[in-house]
Coordinates of C-alpha atoms in Angstrom, one line a residue:
Chain A
M1 CA -22.8 -27.0 60.4
T2 CA -25.5 -27.1 57.9
Q3 CA -25.4 -29.6 55.1
N4 CA -25.8 -27.0 52.5
V5 CA -22.5 -25.1 51.9
F6 CA -23.1 -22.1 49.7
T7 CA -20.6 -21.0 47.1
L8 CA -21.6 -17.5 47.8
E9 CA -23.5 -16.2 50.7
I10 CA -24.3 -12.5 51.1
S11 CA -26.0 -11.3 54.3
G12 CA -27.0 -7.8 55.3
L13 CA -24.7 -6.1 52.7
N14 CA -24.8 -2.4 52.7
V15 CA -22.9 -0.2 50.2
S16 CA -23.1 3.6 50.2
S17 CA -21.3 6.4 48.5
H18 CA -19.1 8.8 50.5
S19 CA -21.9 11.4 50.4
G20 CA -24.2 8.9 52.1
T21 CA -26.4 7.7 49.3
R22 CA -27.2 4.1 49.8
V23 CA -26.5 2.0 46.7
L24 CA -27.2 -1.4 48.3
D25 CA -29.5 -1.8 51.2
N26 CA -29.4 -4.9 53.4
I27 CA -28.9 -7.3 50.5
S28 CA -29.0 -11.0 51.4
L29 CA -28.7 -13.8 48.8
Q30 CA -27.2 -17.2 48.4
V31 CA -25.8 -19.1 45.4
E32 CA -25.4 -22.9 45.7
P33 CA -22.6 -24.8 43.9
G34 CA -23.5 -25.1 40.3
E35 CA -26.4 -22.8 40.5
V36 CA -27.0 -20.0 38.0
R37 CA -28.7 -17.1 39.8
A38 CA -29.9 -14.2 37.8
L39 CA -29.8 -10.7 39.3
V40 CA -32.4 -8.5 37.6
G41 CA -33.6 -5.0 37.9
E42 CA -33.6 -1.7 36.1
S43 CA -30.5 0.5 35.7
G44 CA -29.5 1.9 39.1
A45 CA -31.1 -1.0 41.0
G46 CA -27.7 -2.1 42.2
K47 CA -27.4 -5.4 40.4
S48 CA -23.9 -4.8 39.0
M49 CA -22.8 -3.4 42.4
I50 CA -23.5 -6.7 44.1
G51 CA -21.1 -8.4 41.7
R52 CA -18.5 -5.7 42.1
A53 CA -18.8 -5.9 45.9
V54 CA -18.2 -9.6 45.8
L55 CA -15.2 -9.2 43.5
G56 CA -13.8 -6.2 45.4
T57 CA -14.0 -3.9 42.4
L58 CA -16.4 -1.3 43.7
P59 CA -15.7 2.2 42.4
P60 CA -13.5 4.2 44.8
I61 CA -16.3 6.5 45.7
L62 CA -18.3 3.6 47.1
D63 CA -17.8 1.8 50.4
K64 CA -18.9 -1.5 51.7
S65 CA -20.2 -0.2 55.0
S66 CA -21.5 -3.4 56.6
G67 CA -22.6 -7.0 56.0
H68 CA -20.9 -10.2 55.2
I69 CA -19.8 -11.8 51.9
I70 CA -18.9 -15.4 52.3
L71 CA -17.2 -16.8 49.2
N72 CA -16.6 -20.5 49.1
G73 CA -16.5 -20.8 52.9
K74 CA -14.5 -17.7 53.8
D75 CA -15.9 -14.4 55.0
L76 CA -14.2 -11.8 52.9
S77 CA -14.7 -9.0 55.4
L78 CA -12.5 -10.9 57.9
L79 CA -9.5 -11.2 55.5
S80 CA -6.7 -8.7 55.1
E81 CA -6.8 -6.8 51.8
R82 CA -4.0 -9.0 50.3
K83 CA -5.6 -12.2 51.5
R84 CA -9.0 -11.2 50.2
R85 CA -7.6 -10.4 46.8
E86 CA -5.9 -13.8 46.6
W87 CA -9.0 -15.6 47.8
V88 CA -11.2 -13.9 45.2
A89 CA -8.7 -14.5 42.5
H90 CA -8.7 -18.2 43.3
N91 CA -12.4 -18.7 43.8
A92 CA -14.1 -16.3 41.4
A93 CA -13.8 -14.9 37.9
L94 CA -15.6 -12.1 36.0
I95 CA -17.2 -12.1 32.6
P96 CA -17.2 -8.3 31.9
Q97 CA -19.9 -6.3 30.3
D98 CA -18.1 -4.7 27.4
P99 CA -15.8 -7.1 25.5
L100 CA -14.3 -4.1 23.6
S101 CA -12.7 -2.6 26.7
A102 CA -12.1 -5.8 28.6
L103 CA -8.9 -6.8 26.9
N104 CA -5.8 -4.7 27.3
P105 CA -5.3 -3.1 23.8
V106 CA -1.5 -3.1 24.0
R107 CA -1.0 -6.7 25.0
R108 CA -1.5 -9.9 23.0
V109 CA -4.6 -12.0 23.8
G110 CA -2.5 -15.1 24.8
A111 CA -0.5 -13.2 27.4
Q112 CA -3.6 -11.8 28.9
I113 CA -5.4 -15.1 29.4
I114 CA -2.5 -17.5 30.0
T115 CA -0.4 -15.4 32.4
P116 CA -3.1 -15.3 35.2
L117 CA -3.3 -19.1 35.1
V118 CA 0.4 -19.4 35.6
R119 CA 0.6 -16.7 38.2
I120 CA -2.5 -17.3 40.3
H121 CA -2.9 -21.0 39.9
S122 CA 0.7 -21.9 39.5
W123 CA 0.1 -24.0 36.4
S124 CA 3.0 -24.7 34.1
K125 CA 3.0 -22.5 31.0
R126 CA 2.4 -25.6 28.9
E127 CA -0.5 -26.7 30.9
A128 CA -2.1 -23.2 30.8
E129 CA -1.6 -22.9 27.1
D130 CA -3.1 -26.3 26.4
R131 CA -6.1 -25.5 28.6
C132 CA -6.7 -22.2 26.9
L133 CA -6.4 -23.7 23.4
S134 CA -9.0 -26.4 24.2
L135 CA -11.3 -23.9 25.8
L136 CA -11.0 -21.6 22.8
D137 CA -11.9 -24.6 20.7
Q138 CA -14.9 -25.2 23.0
V139 CA -16.2 -21.6 22.6
K140 CA -16.0 -22.2 18.8
I141 CA -13.0 -20.0 18.0
R142 CA -11.3 -21.1 14.8
D143 CA -7.6 -21.2 14.7
P144 CA -7.1 -20.6 18.4
K145 CA -3.3 -20.6 18.1
R146 CA -3.4 -17.5 15.8
V147 CA -6.0 -15.9 18.1
L148 CA -3.6 -16.2 21.1
K149 CA -1.0 -14.3 19.1
S150 CA -3.4 -11.5 18.1
Y151 CA -3.9 -8.1 19.5
P152 CA -7.5 -7.4 20.7
H153 CA -8.2 -4.9 17.9
E154 CA -7.7 -7.6 15.4
L155 CA -10.7 -9.6 16.7
S156 CA -14.5 -8.9 16.5
G157 CA -16.6 -8.1 19.6
G158 CA -18.2 -11.5 19.6
M159 CA -14.8 -13.2 19.4
R160 CA -13.5 -11.1 22.2
Q161 CA -16.5 -11.9 24.4
R162 CA -16.0 -15.7 23.7
I163 CA -12.3 -15.4 24.6
L164 CA -13.2 -13.6 27.9
I165 CA -15.8 -16.3 28.7
A166 CA -13.2 -19.0 28.0
A167 CA -10.7 -17.1 30.2
A168 CA -13.3 -16.9 33.1
F169 CA -13.9 -20.6 33.0
A170 CA -10.3 -21.6 32.5
N171 CA -9.4 -22.5 36.0
R172 CA -12.9 -23.8 36.9
P173 CA -13.5 -21.3 39.7
P174 CA -16.4 -22.1 42.1
L175 CA -18.1 -18.8 41.2
I176 CA -18.3 -16.6 38.1
V177 CA -19.8 -13.2 38.0
A178 CA -21.3 -12.5 34.6
D179 CA -21.9 -8.7 34.5
E180 CA -24.4 -8.2 31.6
P181 CA -22.2 -10.2 29.2
T182 CA -24.5 -9.9 26.3
T183 CA -25.6 -6.3 26.6
A184 CA -22.9 -4.8 24.4
L185 CA -23.4 -7.4 21.6
D186 CA -26.0 -7.5 18.8
V187 CA -28.9 -9.9 19.1
T188 CA -27.7 -12.8 16.9
V189 CA -24.3 -12.8 18.7
Q190 CA -26.1 -12.7 22.1
K191 CA -27.8 -16.0 21.6
E192 CA -24.6 -17.7 20.6
I193 CA -22.8 -16.3 23.7
L194 CA -25.6 -17.4 26.1
K195 CA -25.4 -20.9 24.6
I196 CA -21.6 -20.9 25.2
V197 CA -22.0 -19.7 28.8
R198 CA -24.6 -22.5 29.5
L199 CA -22.4 -25.1 27.9
L200 CA -19.3 -24.2 29.8
Q201 CA -21.3 -23.8 33.0
E202 CA -22.7 -27.3 32.7
D203 CA -19.3 -28.7 31.8
T204 CA -17.4 -27.1 34.7
G205 CA -20.2 -27.1 37.4
T206 CA -19.3 -23.5 38.2
A207 CA -21.9 -21.4 40.0
V208 CA -22.8 -18.2 38.1
L209 CA -24.2 -14.9 39.4
F210 CA -25.7 -13.6 36.2
V211 CA -26.4 -9.9 36.2
T212 CA -28.9 -8.8 33.5
H213 CA -31.8 -6.5 32.8
D214 CA -33.3 -8.8 30.2
M215 CA -36.0 -11.2 31.4
G216 CA -35.6 -13.2 28.2
V217 CA -32.0 -13.9 29.1
V218 CA -33.1 -14.8 32.7
A219 CA -35.5 -17.4 31.3
Q220 CA -32.8 -18.9 29.1
V221 CA -29.9 -19.2 31.6
S222 CA -30.9 -19.2 35.2
Q223 CA -32.4 -21.5 37.7
T224 CA -33.1 -18.9 40.3
L225 CA -33.5 -15.2 40.3
T226 CA -33.2 -12.2 42.6
V227 CA -35.2 -9.1 41.6
L228 CA -33.7 -5.8 42.8
F229 CA -35.2 -2.3 43.0
G230 CA -33.5 0.8 44.5
G231 CA -30.7 -1.3 46.0
R232 CA -33.1 -3.7 47.8
V233 CA -34.1 -7.3 47.2
L234 CA -37.8 -7.4 46.1
E235 CA -38.1 -11.0 45.3
D236 CA -36.1 -14.2 45.5
S237 CA -37.4 -17.3 43.8
K238 CA -37.0 -20.1 41.3
T239 CA -36.9 -18.9 37.7
H240 CA -39.3 -21.6 36.6
D241 CA -41.9 -20.5 39.3
V242 CA -41.7 -16.9 38.3
F243 CA -42.4 -17.6 34.6
T244 CA -45.0 -20.3 35.1
R245 CA -47.1 -19.2 38.1
D246 CA -47.7 -15.6 38.9
A247 CA -44.7 -14.0 40.5
S248 CA -45.3 -12.9 44.0
H249 CA -44.3 -9.3 43.6
P250 CA -46.3 -7.0 41.3
Y251 CA -43.0 -5.4 40.1
T252 CA -41.7 -8.8 38.9
Q253 CA -45.0 -9.5 37.2
A254 CA -44.7 -6.2 35.4
L255 CA -41.1 -6.9 34.4
I256 CA -42.1 -10.2 32.8
R257 CA -45.0 -8.5 31.0
S258 CA -42.7 -5.8 29.8
T259 CA -40.4 -8.2 28.0
P260 CA -41.0 -7.6 24.3
D261 CA -42.7 -10.7 22.9
Y262 CA -44.0 -10.3 19.4
H263 CA -46.7 -13.1 19.6
S264 CA -48.4 -12.6 22.9
A265 CA -48.4 -8.8 23.2
G266 CA -49.4 -8.3 19.6
G267 CA -46.1 -6.5 18.9
K268 CA -46.8 -3.8 21.5
F269 CA -44.3 -2.9 24.2
V270 CA -45.8 -2.9 27.7
P271 CA -43.7 -0.8 30.1
V272 CA -43.8 -1.3 33.9
P273 CA -46.9 0.6 35.0
D274 CA -46.3 3.9 36.7
N275 CA -48.4 3.0 39.7
V276 CA -46.1 0.0 40.5
I277 CA -43.1 2.3 40.3
A278 CA -44.8 4.9 42.4
T279 CA -45.7 2.4 45.1
L280 CA -42.1 1.3 45.3
H281 CA -40.8 4.8 45.5
A282 CA -43.3 5.6 48.2
Q283 CA -42.1 2.5 50.2
M284 CA -38.5 3.6 49.8
R285 CA -39.2 7.1 51.0
E286 CA -41.0 5.7 54.0
R287 CA -38.0 3.5 54.8
L288 CA -35.6 6.4 54.6
S289 CA -37.6 8.8 56.8
Chain B
M1 CA 5.2 0.2 2.0
I2 CA 7.8 1.0 4.6
I3 CA 10.2 2.4 1.9
R4 CA 7.4 4.5 0.5
S5 CA 6.4 6.0 3.8
F6 CA 10.1 6.6 4.6
L7 CA 10.6 8.5 1.3
A8 CA 7.5 10.5 1.8
R9 CA 8.8 11.5 5.2
F10 CA 12.2 12.3 3.8
F11 CA 10.8 14.6 1.2
S12 CA 8.5 16.4 3.6
T13 CA 11.4 16.9 5.8
L14 CA 13.4 18.5 3.0
V15 CA 10.5 20.8 2.2
T16 CA 10.2 21.8 5.8
L17 CA 13.9 22.6 6.0
F18 CA 13.8 24.6 2.8
G19 CA 11.0 26.6 4.2
V20 CA 12.8 27.3 7.4
A21 CA 15.9 28.3 5.5
V22 CA 14.0 30.8 3.4
V23 CA 12.2 32.3 6.4
V24 CA 15.4 32.6 8.4
F25 CA 17.4 34.0 5.6
V26 CA 14.9 36.7 4.8
L27 CA 14.1 37.6 8.4
V28 CA 17.6 38.2 9.6
R29 CA 18.2 40.4 6.5
I30 CA 15.0 42.5 7.0
A31 CA 15.8 43.0 10.7
P32 CA 17.5 46.3 11.3
G33 CA 21.2 46.4 12.2
N34 CA 24.3 46.3 10.1
P35 CA 26.9 43.7 10.9
I36 CA 29.6 45.3 8.7
A37 CA 29.3 48.6 10.6
M38 CA 29.9 46.7 13.8
M39 CA 33.1 45.1 12.5
L40 CA 34.9 48.2 11.4
P41 CA 36.7 50.6 13.6
P42 CA 35.3 54.2 13.7
G43 CA 36.6 56.3 10.8
A44 CA 36.6 53.5 8.2
T45 CA 36.2 54.8 4.7
E46 CA 33.4 54.1 2.3
E47 CA 35.8 52.0 0.3
D48 CA 36.6 49.7 3.3
V49 CA 32.9 49.2 3.9
A50 CA 32.3 48.2 0.3
R51 CA 35.3 45.8 0.3
L52 CA 34.0 44.1 3.4
R53 CA 30.5 43.9 2.1
A54 CA 31.8 42.2 -1.1
L55 CA 33.9 39.8 1.0
Y56 CA 30.7 38.6 2.8
G57 CA 28.7 38.7 -0.4
F58 CA 26.3 41.4 0.9
D59 CA 26.7 43.4 -2.4
K60 CA 24.7 40.8 -4.3
T61 CA 20.9 40.7 -4.5
L62 CA 19.0 38.9 -1.7
I63 CA 18.0 36.1 -4.1
E64 CA 21.5 35.6 -5.3
Q65 CA 22.8 35.6 -1.7
F66 CA 20.3 33.0 -0.7
F67 CA 21.2 30.6 -3.5
V68 CA 24.9 31.0 -2.9
W69 CA 24.4 30.3 0.7
L70 CA 22.0 27.3 0.1
G71 CA 24.5 25.9 -2.5
N72 CA 27.3 26.0 0.1
V73 CA 25.0 24.5 2.8
I74 CA 24.3 21.5 0.6
Y75 CA 28.0 20.8 0.7
G76 CA 28.2 21.3 4.4
D77 CA 29.6 24.8 4.3
F78 CA 27.4 27.1 6.5
G79 CA 29.6 30.1 6.0
T80 CA 32.0 31.9 8.4
S81 CA 30.9 33.6 11.6
I82 CA 31.3 37.3 11.2
T83 CA 32.2 38.0 14.8
M84 CA 34.3 34.9 15.6
R85 CA 35.9 34.4 12.2
L86 CA 35.4 30.7 12.4
P87 CA 33.3 28.3 10.3
V88 CA 29.7 28.2 11.5
S89 CA 29.5 24.4 11.3
E90 CA 32.5 24.1 13.6
L91 CA 31.2 26.6 16.2
V92 CA 27.7 25.1 16.2
L93 CA 28.7 21.5 16.4
Q94 CA 31.1 22.4 19.3
R95 CA 28.2 23.8 21.3
L96 CA 25.5 21.3 20.3
P97 CA 26.5 18.6 22.7
A98 CA 26.1 21.0 25.7
T99 CA 22.6 21.9 24.7
L100 CA 21.6 18.3 23.9
E101 CA 22.9 17.1 27.3
L102 CA 21.0 19.9 29.1
S103 CA 17.8 19.1 27.2
I104 CA 18.0 15.4 27.7
M105 CA 18.7 15.9 31.4
A106 CA 15.6 18.2 31.6
L107 CA 13.5 15.7 29.7
V108 CA 14.6 12.9 32.1
I109 CA 13.8 15.0 35.1
A110 CA 10.4 15.8 33.6
L111 CA 9.6 12.2 32.8
V112 CA 10.7 10.8 36.1
L113 CA 9.1 13.5 38.2
G114 CA 6.0 13.9 36.1
G115 CA 5.5 10.2 35.7
S116 CA 5.8 9.4 39.4
L117 CA 3.5 12.3 40.4
A118 CA 0.9 11.0 37.9
V119 CA 1.1 7.4 39.2
F120 CA 1.0 8.7 42.8
G121 CA -2.0 10.9 42.1
A122 CA -3.9 8.2 40.2
R123 CA -3.1 5.6 42.9
F124 CA -4.7 7.9 45.5
R125 CA -7.4 9.4 43.3
G126 CA -10.2 11.2 45.0
R127 CA -8.2 11.6 48.1
A128 CA -6.0 14.3 49.7
Q129 CA -2.9 13.0 47.9
E130 CA -4.4 13.7 44.5
V131 CA -5.4 17.2 45.6
G132 CA -1.7 17.7 46.6
V133 CA -0.5 16.6 43.2
D134 CA -3.0 19.0 41.5
I135 CA -1.9 21.9 43.6
S136 CA 1.8 21.4 43.2
T137 CA 1.6 20.8 39.4
G138 CA -0.6 23.8 39.0
A139 CA 1.9 25.9 40.8
A140 CA 4.9 24.4 38.9
L141 CA 3.1 25.2 35.6
S142 CA 2.3 28.8 36.4
V143 CA 6.0 29.6 36.9
P144 CA 7.9 29.9 33.6
D145 CA 11.3 28.3 33.1
F146 CA 13.4 31.5 33.5
L147 CA 11.6 32.3 36.7
W148 CA 12.3 28.8 38.0
G149 CA 15.9 29.5 37.1
L150 CA 16.0 32.6 39.3
L151 CA 14.2 30.8 42.1
L152 CA 16.6 27.9 42.0
I153 CA 19.6 30.3 42.0
L154 CA 18.2 31.9 45.1
A155 CA 17.6 28.5 46.8
F156 CA 20.7 26.4 45.8
G157 CA 23.1 29.1 44.8
V158 CA 22.6 31.8 47.4
A159 CA 20.6 30.6 50.4
W160 CA 22.1 27.1 50.5
P161 CA 25.0 27.2 48.0
V162 CA 25.4 23.6 47.0
L163 CA 25.2 23.9 43.2
H164 CA 27.1 26.0 40.7
I165 CA 25.2 28.9 39.3
S166 CA 27.2 29.4 36.1
G167 CA 29.2 27.6 33.5
R168 CA 29.2 24.0 32.4
V169 CA 32.1 22.6 34.2
D170 CA 34.6 23.6 36.9
P171 CA 37.0 26.0 35.0
H172 CA 40.0 24.6 36.8
M173 CA 39.2 21.1 35.6
D174 CA 41.3 19.6 32.9
V175 CA 38.8 18.4 30.3
D176 CA 40.5 16.1 27.8
L177 CA 37.8 14.4 25.9
T178 CA 37.3 13.5 22.2
T179 CA 33.7 14.7 22.1
N180 CA 32.0 17.7 23.7
F181 CA 29.5 15.4 25.4
Y182 CA 31.1 16.0 28.8
F183 CA 28.5 14.2 30.8
F184 CA 28.0 11.1 28.6
E185 CA 31.7 10.6 27.7
G186 CA 32.6 11.2 31.4
L187 CA 30.1 8.5 32.3
L188 CA 31.5 6.1 29.7
L189 CA 35.1 6.7 30.8
G190 CA 34.1 6.4 34.5
D191 CA 35.5 9.9 35.2
F192 CA 33.3 10.6 38.2
A193 CA 35.0 13.8 39.2
L194 CA 34.1 15.2 35.8
V195 CA 30.6 13.8 35.9
S196 CA 29.8 15.2 39.3
S197 CA 31.2 18.6 38.3
V198 CA 29.1 18.7 35.1
L199 CA 26.0 17.6 37.1
S200 CA 26.4 20.2 39.8
H201 CA 26.5 22.8 37.0
M202 CA 23.7 21.3 34.9
L203 CA 21.2 20.4 37.5
M204 CA 19.7 23.8 38.1
P205 CA 19.2 24.8 34.4
A206 CA 17.9 21.3 33.8
L207 CA 15.4 21.6 36.6
A208 CA 14.3 25.1 35.5
L209 CA 13.6 23.7 32.0
G210 CA 12.1 20.4 33.3
L211 CA 9.8 21.5 36.1
P212 CA 7.1 23.0 33.9
L213 CA 7.2 20.0 31.6
A214 CA 7.1 17.6 34.6
A215 CA 3.9 19.4 35.7
M216 CA 2.3 19.1 32.3
I217 CA 3.2 15.4 32.1
A218 CA 1.9 14.8 35.6
Q219 CA -1.5 16.4 34.8
L220 CA -2.2 14.8 31.5
L221 CA -0.8 11.4 32.5
K222 CA -2.8 11.3 35.7
Q223 CA -6.0 12.2 33.8
S224 CA -5.5 9.4 31.2
L225 CA -4.5 6.9 34.0
K226 CA -7.8 7.7 35.8
E227 CA -9.7 7.1 32.6
Q228 CA -8.0 3.8 32.0
L229 CA -8.6 2.7 35.6
D230 CA -12.3 2.6 34.9
Q231 CA -12.0 0.3 32.0
D232 CA -13.1 -3.3 32.2
Y233 CA -9.6 -4.7 31.4
V234 CA -8.3 -3.1 34.6
N235 CA -11.2 -4.4 36.6
L236 CA -10.4 -7.9 35.2
A237 CA -6.8 -7.5 36.4
R238 CA -8.1 -6.5 39.9
V239 CA -10.3 -9.6 40.0
R240 CA -7.2 -11.7 39.1
G241 CA -5.7 -10.5 42.4
H242 CA -3.5 -7.6 41.4
G243 CA -3.1 -4.7 43.8
E244 CA -3.9 -1.2 42.7
T245 CA -0.3 -0.1 42.2
H246 CA 0.5 -3.2 40.1
V247 CA -2.7 -2.6 38.0
I248 CA -1.6 1.0 37.3
L249 CA 2.0 0.2 36.4
S250 CA 1.6 -3.0 34.4
E251 CA -1.9 -2.6 32.8
A252 CA -3.0 1.0 32.6
L253 CA 0.3 2.9 32.2
R254 CA 1.2 1.9 28.7
N255 CA -2.3 2.8 27.4
A256 CA -2.3 6.0 29.3
A257 CA 1.1 7.0 28.0
L258 CA 0.0 7.3 24.4
P259 CA -1.7 10.8 24.6
T260 CA 1.1 11.9 26.9
L261 CA 3.7 10.9 24.4
T262 CA 2.2 13.4 21.8
L263 CA 2.4 16.1 24.4
I264 CA 6.0 15.3 25.3
G265 CA 7.0 15.5 21.6
V266 CA 5.5 18.9 21.2
Q267 CA 6.7 20.2 24.5
F268 CA 10.3 18.9 24.2
A269 CA 10.6 21.0 21.1
F270 CA 9.5 24.0 23.1
L271 CA 11.9 23.0 25.8
I272 CA 14.9 23.2 23.4
G273 CA 13.6 26.6 22.5
G274 CA 13.6 27.4 26.2
T275 CA 17.3 26.6 26.5
V276 CA 18.1 29.9 24.8
I277 CA 17.0 32.0 27.8
V278 CA 17.9 29.5 30.5
E279 CA 21.4 28.9 29.2
R280 CA 21.9 32.7 29.2
L281 CA 20.7 32.8 32.8
F282 CA 23.2 30.2 33.9
A283 CA 26.0 31.3 31.5
Y284 CA 25.9 27.7 30.2
E285 CA 28.0 27.3 27.1
G286 CA 25.4 25.9 24.8
L287 CA 23.8 26.8 21.5
G288 CA 21.1 29.0 23.1
N289 CA 23.7 31.2 24.7
M290 CA 25.5 31.4 21.4
A291 CA 22.3 32.3 19.6
I292 CA 21.7 35.3 21.8
D293 CA 25.2 36.6 21.1
A294 CA 24.8 36.0 17.4
V295 CA 21.5 38.0 17.3
I296 CA 23.0 40.9 19.4
N297 CA 26.0 41.0 17.0
R298 CA 23.9 40.6 13.8
D299 CA 26.1 37.6 13.0
L300 CA 23.9 36.5 10.1
P301 CA 25.7 33.3 9.0
L302 CA 25.8 32.1 12.6
I303 CA 22.1 32.9 13.3
Q304 CA 21.2 31.0 10.1
G305 CA 23.2 28.0 11.1
I306 CA 21.8 27.8 14.6
V307 CA 18.2 28.2 13.5
L308 CA 18.6 25.5 10.8
L309 CA 20.1 23.2 13.4
F310 CA 17.2 23.8 15.8
A311 CA 14.8 23.0 12.9
V312 CA 16.6 19.7 12.3
L313 CA 16.3 18.9 16.0
F314 CA 12.6 19.6 16.0
I315 CA 12.1 17.3 13.0
A316 CA 14.2 14.6 14.7
I317 CA 12.2 14.8 17.8
N318 CA 8.9 14.5 15.9
L319 CA 10.2 11.4 14.1
T320 CA 11.3 9.8 17.3
V321 CA 7.9 10.4 18.9
D322 CA 6.1 8.9 15.9
L323 CA 8.3 5.8 16.0
T324 CA 7.9 5.4 19.7
Y325 CA 4.1 5.8 19.3
S326 CA 3.9 2.9 16.9
L327 CA 6.1 0.9 19.1
L328 CA 3.7 1.4 22.1
N329 CA 0.5 1.1 20.1
P330 CA 0.0 -2.2 18.3
K331 CA -2.9 -0.6 16.3
L332 CA -0.3 1.5 14.4
R333 CA 2.0 -1.4 13.5
H334 CA 1.8 -2.8 10.0
D335 CA 3.1 -6.2 9.0

C-alpha cells in the first residue's frame, strides 16, 4: 500500500458514444486530498465528461467502456449500480455550470439543500438546517432564513450559484466536481464566486476537480492542472510551473498566451496558432488509423 | 388584487356566455326544419299551426324571441322541450351527471395511461421501450374516438363479451338514488353491485374517449420529461444518489407537467364534445345522446339549453386548469 491515498484516481478511462465516437481516450489522472486540480481544454475536449463520468451522470448516449475510477478508496466499476450511487452521493458533490437551471423551479430552496443532508447523511433536520444557515452566511448571503423559504426564481443568478456552492460543501465531501461554475455568470460575479469556492475549499479541505476553459481562472484557483485535447491528456503538471516556466506542451503554451491580458498583449487577442491545432489533429488521425 | 382578477374573470365569462347564447339562438333558427310541423298530425289546419306557433312564441320577431328567452334564462327558466313537454332545465340536469361521470372516467383513464406511458418512455429513452411507446401512441392517436368505440365493441362486446355495449346501468337493477351520479353515489353508499354494473357499461365509451387523449398526453409529457432530464437540477439529484425513476417522478415530473396541463385543458373540452357521438354509439343516456335527438327533432329550446350548458362546462374546465397551473407553478403565485 502506497503512502499516498488519492481522493480520486482515474486510470485508463475510455468513454465512447453508441456510434463508436471516442469522447475520452485513455484518461489517467489523480487528485490528492485537499488538492484543487483544474481540467482545461477547448469545448469538446472532454473536460466536463471526466467530471460526469466520475459522478455517474454521463448522457445516456455515452458509455464508460473501460478503465477505473477510484473514488476515496473504492473502485466505482466494481460496485453495483445502487452501491455506486450511494458511494458517490456520500463522497462527492457537484457545483453545476448553470445556476439558473440547477435548482428545481417548483421547489423551495431550503427543501432542495436540506433534504439531501437528512436523507444521504442521516443528519437531523435541525442539524442540517443549522449547517445550511451557517454556510449561507459564509457565502455572504444576507437573510439566509428568508432565502431558504424562497423559490429559485425569486433569487439572482449569483445568489443561486452561491447557494449551490454552499450546498456542495455542506457535508464536507472528500471531492467536489466544479463544472465551469463561473461560465454562466458575468465577470464581476465570477470573481466573487471564485473567492467563495477557494474560501470554502480551504475551510473544509475538500479536493476539487475544477473544470474550466479559462486559464485566468486556472491561475486563481488551482494547484495542479490537466490539459485535455480531443479526449486525451496532453499535459499534467503544477499550475505554478506552467505559468512561471515554459509549459512543456506547445498547446499549453499557446493556451496561456491566448488568455486575454490587456497589459502584456497590448490589448490584442492571440488565438491558439493554427499549426499547433493542425499538429494535434494529425496526431489524432495517426492514432485512430 | 385577487378580487379584481376574479371580477375580470367573471365578466369575461358573462360576455362569453352571452356570445354563445346569441350564436346558438340564431343558428338553430336559421337552420332548415320546422319543429311545429313535426308536432302536429297530418291534416292540421292553418289555424292550429298558428296557435301552436303563438304558444311557443315563434310568431314574434327573432330579436323579441331572443330577449324573451334570455330574460327567462336569467331566472333559471330555459323553456319547455317541444318533443318531451318537460322543462329543459329538468331534462338537462337529469342527464348531466351521466355525461360528467363518463368524461371524468375518460379523463382519469387518459391521465393514468398517458402519464405512465410517458414516464416509462422517458425512463427508457433512446431504447427499444421508447420506440414502443412512440409506435403505440401514434397508432392510438390516428384512430378517432368513435372508431375506437366500434373496435372496443368488436373486442369486448362480440369476440370476448365481458362488457355491456349499451346503456348506463343494468335495466333490471333497482336504482334508488338521490342524485343521478350513479357511480359516485354508488361508491359513497358502498353499493358495489351498482358500481360494478355502471363500470361495466361505462368502461368502453370511457376508453373510446380516453385513448386518443392518453396518447396525446403520453407524447407531450414524454417530450417535456426528456427536456427536463437534461437540466442541471436533475443531474444534481442524480449526484445525490437518486435513481432514474425517482429522479423522473419526484424532480422532473412536476416541471414537465406544466405544458401538458394546458393541453389537457383544451383537449378535455374536446373530449366532452366527443361524448355526443360516443354516447350515441353506446346508447348511453347522457347529454350528448339527448343533443342528437334534440337536433333531429328541431327541439329548439332543448338544443339551446344543452349548448349553453356545454359552454358553461368549457369555461369551468378552463378555470380549473388555470387554477391548477398556478398551484403547480410557483412563478404564477402572487402573495
